Short mmCIF file of C-alpha atoms in Angstrom, two decimals:
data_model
loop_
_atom_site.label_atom_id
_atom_site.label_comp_id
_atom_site.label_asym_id
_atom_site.label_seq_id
_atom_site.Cartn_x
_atom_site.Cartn_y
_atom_site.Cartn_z
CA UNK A 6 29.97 22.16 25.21
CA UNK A 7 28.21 18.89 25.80
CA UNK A 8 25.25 16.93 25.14
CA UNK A 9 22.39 15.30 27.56
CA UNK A 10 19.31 13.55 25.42
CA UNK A 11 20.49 14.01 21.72
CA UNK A 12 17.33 16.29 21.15
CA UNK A 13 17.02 19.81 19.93
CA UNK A 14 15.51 21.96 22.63
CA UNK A 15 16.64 19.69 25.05
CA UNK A 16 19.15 20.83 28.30
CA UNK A 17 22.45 19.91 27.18
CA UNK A 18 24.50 21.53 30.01
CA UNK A 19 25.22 23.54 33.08
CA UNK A 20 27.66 26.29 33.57
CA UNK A 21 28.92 28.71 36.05
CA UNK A 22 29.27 31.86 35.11
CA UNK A 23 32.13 32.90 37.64
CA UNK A 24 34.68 35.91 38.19
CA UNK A 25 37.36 34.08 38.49
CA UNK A 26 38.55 30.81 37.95
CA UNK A 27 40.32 29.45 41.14
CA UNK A 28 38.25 30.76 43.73
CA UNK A 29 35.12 28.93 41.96
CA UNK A 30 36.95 25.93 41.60
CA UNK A 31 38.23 25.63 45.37
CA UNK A 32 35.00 26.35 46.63
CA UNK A 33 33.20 23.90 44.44
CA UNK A 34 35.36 21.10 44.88
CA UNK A 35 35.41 21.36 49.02
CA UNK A 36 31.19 21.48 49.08
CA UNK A 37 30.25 18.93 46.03
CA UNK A 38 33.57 17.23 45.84
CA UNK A 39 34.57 17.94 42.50
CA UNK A 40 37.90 17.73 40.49
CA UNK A 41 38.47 19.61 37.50
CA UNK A 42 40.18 19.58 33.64
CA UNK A 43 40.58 21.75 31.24
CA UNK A 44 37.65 22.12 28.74
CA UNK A 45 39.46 23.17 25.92
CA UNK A 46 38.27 26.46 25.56
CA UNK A 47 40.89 28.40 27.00
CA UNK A 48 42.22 29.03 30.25
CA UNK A 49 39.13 30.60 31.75
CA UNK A 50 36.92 27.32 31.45
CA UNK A 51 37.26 24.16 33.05
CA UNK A 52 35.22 20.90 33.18
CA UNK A 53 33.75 20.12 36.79
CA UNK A 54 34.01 15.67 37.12
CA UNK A 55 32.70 13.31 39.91
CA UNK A 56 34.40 10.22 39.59
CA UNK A 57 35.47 11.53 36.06
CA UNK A 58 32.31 12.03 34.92
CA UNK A 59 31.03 15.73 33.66
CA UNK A 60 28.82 17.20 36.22
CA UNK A 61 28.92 20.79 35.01
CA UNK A 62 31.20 23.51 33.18
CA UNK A 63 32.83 26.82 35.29
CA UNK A 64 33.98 30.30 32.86
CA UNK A 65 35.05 32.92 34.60
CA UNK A 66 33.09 35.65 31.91
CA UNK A 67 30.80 37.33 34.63
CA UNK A 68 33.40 40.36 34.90
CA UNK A 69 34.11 39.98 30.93
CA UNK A 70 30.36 39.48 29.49
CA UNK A 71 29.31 41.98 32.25
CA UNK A 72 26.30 39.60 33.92
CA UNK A 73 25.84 38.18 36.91
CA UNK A 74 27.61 35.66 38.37
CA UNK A 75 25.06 32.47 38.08
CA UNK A 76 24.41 28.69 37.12
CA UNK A 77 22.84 28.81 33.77
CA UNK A 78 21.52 25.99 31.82
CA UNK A 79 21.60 25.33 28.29
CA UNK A 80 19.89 24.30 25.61
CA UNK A 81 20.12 22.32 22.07
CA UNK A 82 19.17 24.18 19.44
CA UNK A 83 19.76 23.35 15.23
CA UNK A 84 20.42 27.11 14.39
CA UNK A 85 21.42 30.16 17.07
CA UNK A 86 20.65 32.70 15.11
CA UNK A 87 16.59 31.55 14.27
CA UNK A 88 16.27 30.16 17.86
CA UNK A 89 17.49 34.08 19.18
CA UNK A 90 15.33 35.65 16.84
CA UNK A 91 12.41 33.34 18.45
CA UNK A 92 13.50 34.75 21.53
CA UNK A 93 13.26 38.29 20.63
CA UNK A 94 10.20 37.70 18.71
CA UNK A 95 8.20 36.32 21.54
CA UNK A 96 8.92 39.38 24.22
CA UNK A 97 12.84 37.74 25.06
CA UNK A 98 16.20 39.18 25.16
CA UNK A 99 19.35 38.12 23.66
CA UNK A 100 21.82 39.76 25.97
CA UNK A 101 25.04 37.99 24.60
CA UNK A 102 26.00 36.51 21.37
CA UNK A 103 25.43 34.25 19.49
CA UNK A 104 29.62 33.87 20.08
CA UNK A 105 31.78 31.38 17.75
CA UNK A 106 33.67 28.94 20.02
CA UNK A 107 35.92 26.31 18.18
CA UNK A 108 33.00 23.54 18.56
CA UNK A 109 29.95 25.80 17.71
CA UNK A 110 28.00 28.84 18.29
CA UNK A 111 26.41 30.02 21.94
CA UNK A 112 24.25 32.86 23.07
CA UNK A 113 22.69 33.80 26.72
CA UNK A 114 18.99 35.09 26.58
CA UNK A 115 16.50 36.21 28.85
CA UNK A 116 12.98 35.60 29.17
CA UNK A 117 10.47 37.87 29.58
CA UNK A 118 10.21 37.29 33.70
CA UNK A 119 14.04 37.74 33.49
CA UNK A 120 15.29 34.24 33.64
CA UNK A 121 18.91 33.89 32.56
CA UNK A 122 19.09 30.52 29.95
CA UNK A 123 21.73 29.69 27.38
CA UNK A 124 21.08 28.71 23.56
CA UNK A 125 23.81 26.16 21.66
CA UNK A 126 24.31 25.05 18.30
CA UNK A 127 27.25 23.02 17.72
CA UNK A 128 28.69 19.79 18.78
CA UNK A 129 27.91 17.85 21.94
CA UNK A 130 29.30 15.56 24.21
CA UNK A 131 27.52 12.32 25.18
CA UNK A 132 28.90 11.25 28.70
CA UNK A 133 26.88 14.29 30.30
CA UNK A 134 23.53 13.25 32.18
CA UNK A 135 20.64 14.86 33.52
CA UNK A 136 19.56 14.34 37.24
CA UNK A 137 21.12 10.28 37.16
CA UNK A 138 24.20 10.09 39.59
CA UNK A 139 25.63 11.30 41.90
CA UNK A 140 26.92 14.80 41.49
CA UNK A 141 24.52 15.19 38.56
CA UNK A 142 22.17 18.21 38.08
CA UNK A 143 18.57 19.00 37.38
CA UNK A 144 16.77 21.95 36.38
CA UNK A 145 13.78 23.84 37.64
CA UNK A 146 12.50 27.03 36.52
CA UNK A 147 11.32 29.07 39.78
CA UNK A 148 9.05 31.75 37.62
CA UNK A 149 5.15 33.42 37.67
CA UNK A 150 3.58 31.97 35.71
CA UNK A 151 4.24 28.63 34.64
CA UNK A 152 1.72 28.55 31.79
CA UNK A 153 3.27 31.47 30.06
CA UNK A 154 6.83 30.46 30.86
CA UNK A 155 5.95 26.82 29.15
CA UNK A 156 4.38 28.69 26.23
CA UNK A 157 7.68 31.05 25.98
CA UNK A 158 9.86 28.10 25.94
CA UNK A 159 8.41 25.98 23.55
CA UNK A 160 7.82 28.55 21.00
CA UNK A 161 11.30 29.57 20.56
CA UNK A 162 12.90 26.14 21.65
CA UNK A 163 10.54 23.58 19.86
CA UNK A 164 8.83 21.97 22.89
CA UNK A 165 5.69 20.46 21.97
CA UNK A 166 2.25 19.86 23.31
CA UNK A 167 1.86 17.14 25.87
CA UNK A 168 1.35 13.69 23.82
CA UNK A 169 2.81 15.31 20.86
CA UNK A 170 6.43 14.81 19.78
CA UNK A 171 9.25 12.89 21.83
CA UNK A 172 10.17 16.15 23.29
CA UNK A 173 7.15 17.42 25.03
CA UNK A 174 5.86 19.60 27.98
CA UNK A 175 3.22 18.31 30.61
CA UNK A 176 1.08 20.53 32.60
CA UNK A 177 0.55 18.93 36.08
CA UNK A 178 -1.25 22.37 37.96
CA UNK A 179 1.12 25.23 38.88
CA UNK A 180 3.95 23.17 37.79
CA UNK A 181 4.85 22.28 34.07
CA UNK A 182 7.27 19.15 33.49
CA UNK A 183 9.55 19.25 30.27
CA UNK A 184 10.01 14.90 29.22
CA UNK A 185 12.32 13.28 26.53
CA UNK A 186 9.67 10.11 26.20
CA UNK A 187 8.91 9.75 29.98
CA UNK A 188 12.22 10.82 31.24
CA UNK A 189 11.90 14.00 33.24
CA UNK A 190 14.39 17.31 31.87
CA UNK A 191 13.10 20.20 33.62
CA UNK A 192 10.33 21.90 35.43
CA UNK A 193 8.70 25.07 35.41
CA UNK A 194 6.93 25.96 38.82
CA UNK A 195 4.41 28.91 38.78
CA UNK A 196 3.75 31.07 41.85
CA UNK A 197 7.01 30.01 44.30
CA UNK A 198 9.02 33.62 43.46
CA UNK A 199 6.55 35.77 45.11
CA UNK A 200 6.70 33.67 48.10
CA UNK A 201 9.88 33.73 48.32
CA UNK A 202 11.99 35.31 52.07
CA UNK A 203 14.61 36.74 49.79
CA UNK A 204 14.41 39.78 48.20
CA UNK A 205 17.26 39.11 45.87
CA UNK A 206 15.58 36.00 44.53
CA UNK A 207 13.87 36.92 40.92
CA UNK A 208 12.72 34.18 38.15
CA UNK A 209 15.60 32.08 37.40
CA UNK A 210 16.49 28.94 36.58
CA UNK A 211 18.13 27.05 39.18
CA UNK A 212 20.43 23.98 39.39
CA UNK A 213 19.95 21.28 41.80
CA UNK A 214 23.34 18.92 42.25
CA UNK A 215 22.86 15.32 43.79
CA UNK A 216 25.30 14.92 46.82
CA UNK A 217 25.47 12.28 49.36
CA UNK A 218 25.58 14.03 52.43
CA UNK A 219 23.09 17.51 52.03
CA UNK A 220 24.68 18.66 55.85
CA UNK A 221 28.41 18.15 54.63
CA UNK A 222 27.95 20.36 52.01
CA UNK A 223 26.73 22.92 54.05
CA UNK A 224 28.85 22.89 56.64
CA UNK A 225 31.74 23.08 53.66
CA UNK A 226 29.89 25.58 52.00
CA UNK A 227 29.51 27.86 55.15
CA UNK A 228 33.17 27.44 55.74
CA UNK A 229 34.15 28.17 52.65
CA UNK A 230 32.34 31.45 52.34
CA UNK A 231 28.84 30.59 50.79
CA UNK A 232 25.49 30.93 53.09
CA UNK A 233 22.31 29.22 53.52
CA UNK A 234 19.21 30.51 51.78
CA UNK A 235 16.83 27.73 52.75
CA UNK A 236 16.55 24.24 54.08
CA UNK A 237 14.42 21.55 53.66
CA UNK A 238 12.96 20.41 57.24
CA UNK A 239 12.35 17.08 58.96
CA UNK A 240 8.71 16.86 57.18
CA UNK A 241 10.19 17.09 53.79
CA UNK A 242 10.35 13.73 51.39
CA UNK A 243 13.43 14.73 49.93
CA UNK A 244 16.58 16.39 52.07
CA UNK A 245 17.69 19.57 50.12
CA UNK A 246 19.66 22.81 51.18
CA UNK A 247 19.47 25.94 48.48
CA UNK A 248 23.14 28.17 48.64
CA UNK A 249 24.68 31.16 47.43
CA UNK A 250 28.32 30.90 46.35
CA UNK A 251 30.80 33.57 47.90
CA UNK A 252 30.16 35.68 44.53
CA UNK A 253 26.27 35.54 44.52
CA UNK A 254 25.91 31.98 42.56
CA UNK A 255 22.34 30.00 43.76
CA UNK A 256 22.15 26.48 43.90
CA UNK A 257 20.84 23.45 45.84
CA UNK A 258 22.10 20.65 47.12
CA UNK A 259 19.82 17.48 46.84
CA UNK A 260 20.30 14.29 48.41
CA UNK A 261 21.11 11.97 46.05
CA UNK A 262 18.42 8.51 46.07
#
């Protein structure tokens, strides 16, 4: 497992939670371009690269853990067993772990809207980066109520107040924005889920992956299996196409500045 900003409670990585190894990897590599190495875990994990740089982790454990296949994020945290029993105390659910891995400790929680997130306390890599890049990823968490969800998060995960701390959450309306100093991590938006044309679509956190060419990867993504669930139109500032994997997976495609 890797590291992003150095910071407990920070994102430190992005996984897929897949069936099965080679069908996740062929279909990722033809949409976002990546290639892949082992991540010395064991055969059912591999590290996804652009340009050899880390972009994001694959384990086929869907079938294994029994959950869905999804992107999840993680998070830094000092000790996994006092951040899940933050979780549980404040209305969460720790639905796997915490599991020993040979670099540290890992559990998957939910939170009380029934967002999917991952907890990690062990050691980190450092060539991992957060929404810089090409290829790279950022989060956003598509939920309720973002005032809840922020309160939620940075009682079990140590976010502080806005203007308190170096890790801190800022409340901008329905949308909450999660900074290490002035560098954006995350956001929680409040209100979008309801809205939403797809039935299947529930709070979540979501993964958005820079790419150069948004219709390229849908076109490969189409052929490859995957569908459309939205797309930005002509009016929009930034170009962006959300998909679902052949086995369920959401994610968007962003193009990259």
């Amino acid at each position: 497992m890797p590291k992003a900003q150095g910071v407990a409670g920070a994102p430190i990585w992005v996984s897929l939670l897949a069936r099965e190894l080679p069908g996740a990897q062929d279909f990722y590599g033809r949409v976002l371009g990546w290639t892949y190495r082992r991540a010395g875990l064991g055969d059912d994990f591999s590290v996804a690269l652009i340009d050899g740089v880390p972009v994001g982790g694959i384990g086929a454990l869907a079938s294994s853990l029994q959950v869905a296949v999804s992107w999840t994020p993680y998070f830094d945290v000092t000790n996994v067993d006092e951040a899940a029993a933050r979780i549980r105390e404040r209305g969460g659910t720790v639905g796997v772990g915490p599991l020993a891995f040979h670099t540290g400790r890992a559990a998957l929680a939910v939170d009380p809207d029934g967002a999917v997130f991952g907890i990690w306390e062990g050691s980190v890599r450092t060539d991992w980066s957060m929404g810089r890049g090409s290829g790279s990823a950022s989060l956003e968490l598509c939920t309720r109520d973002a005032a809840a969800a922020g309160r939620f998060y940075s009682l079990t995960l140590g976010w502080e107040p806005e203007g308190v701390g170096k890790l801190r959450l800022a409340h901008e309306k329905d949308e909450a924005v999660l900074l290490d100093g002035d560098e954006p991590l995350a956001r929680i938006r409040g209100g979008a889920v309801q809205a939403s044309p797809d039935p299947q679509i529930r709070p979540r956190w979501h993964v958005h992956f820079n790419v150069k060419d948004v219709p390229a990867a849908v076109d490969a993504a189409l052929a490859s299996g995957g569908s459309l669930v939205v797309r930005s139109d002509a009016s929009s500032e930034v170009e962006e196409a959300t998909l679902r994997d052949p086995d369920g997976a959401l994610f968007t495609v962003t193009a990259a500045v």
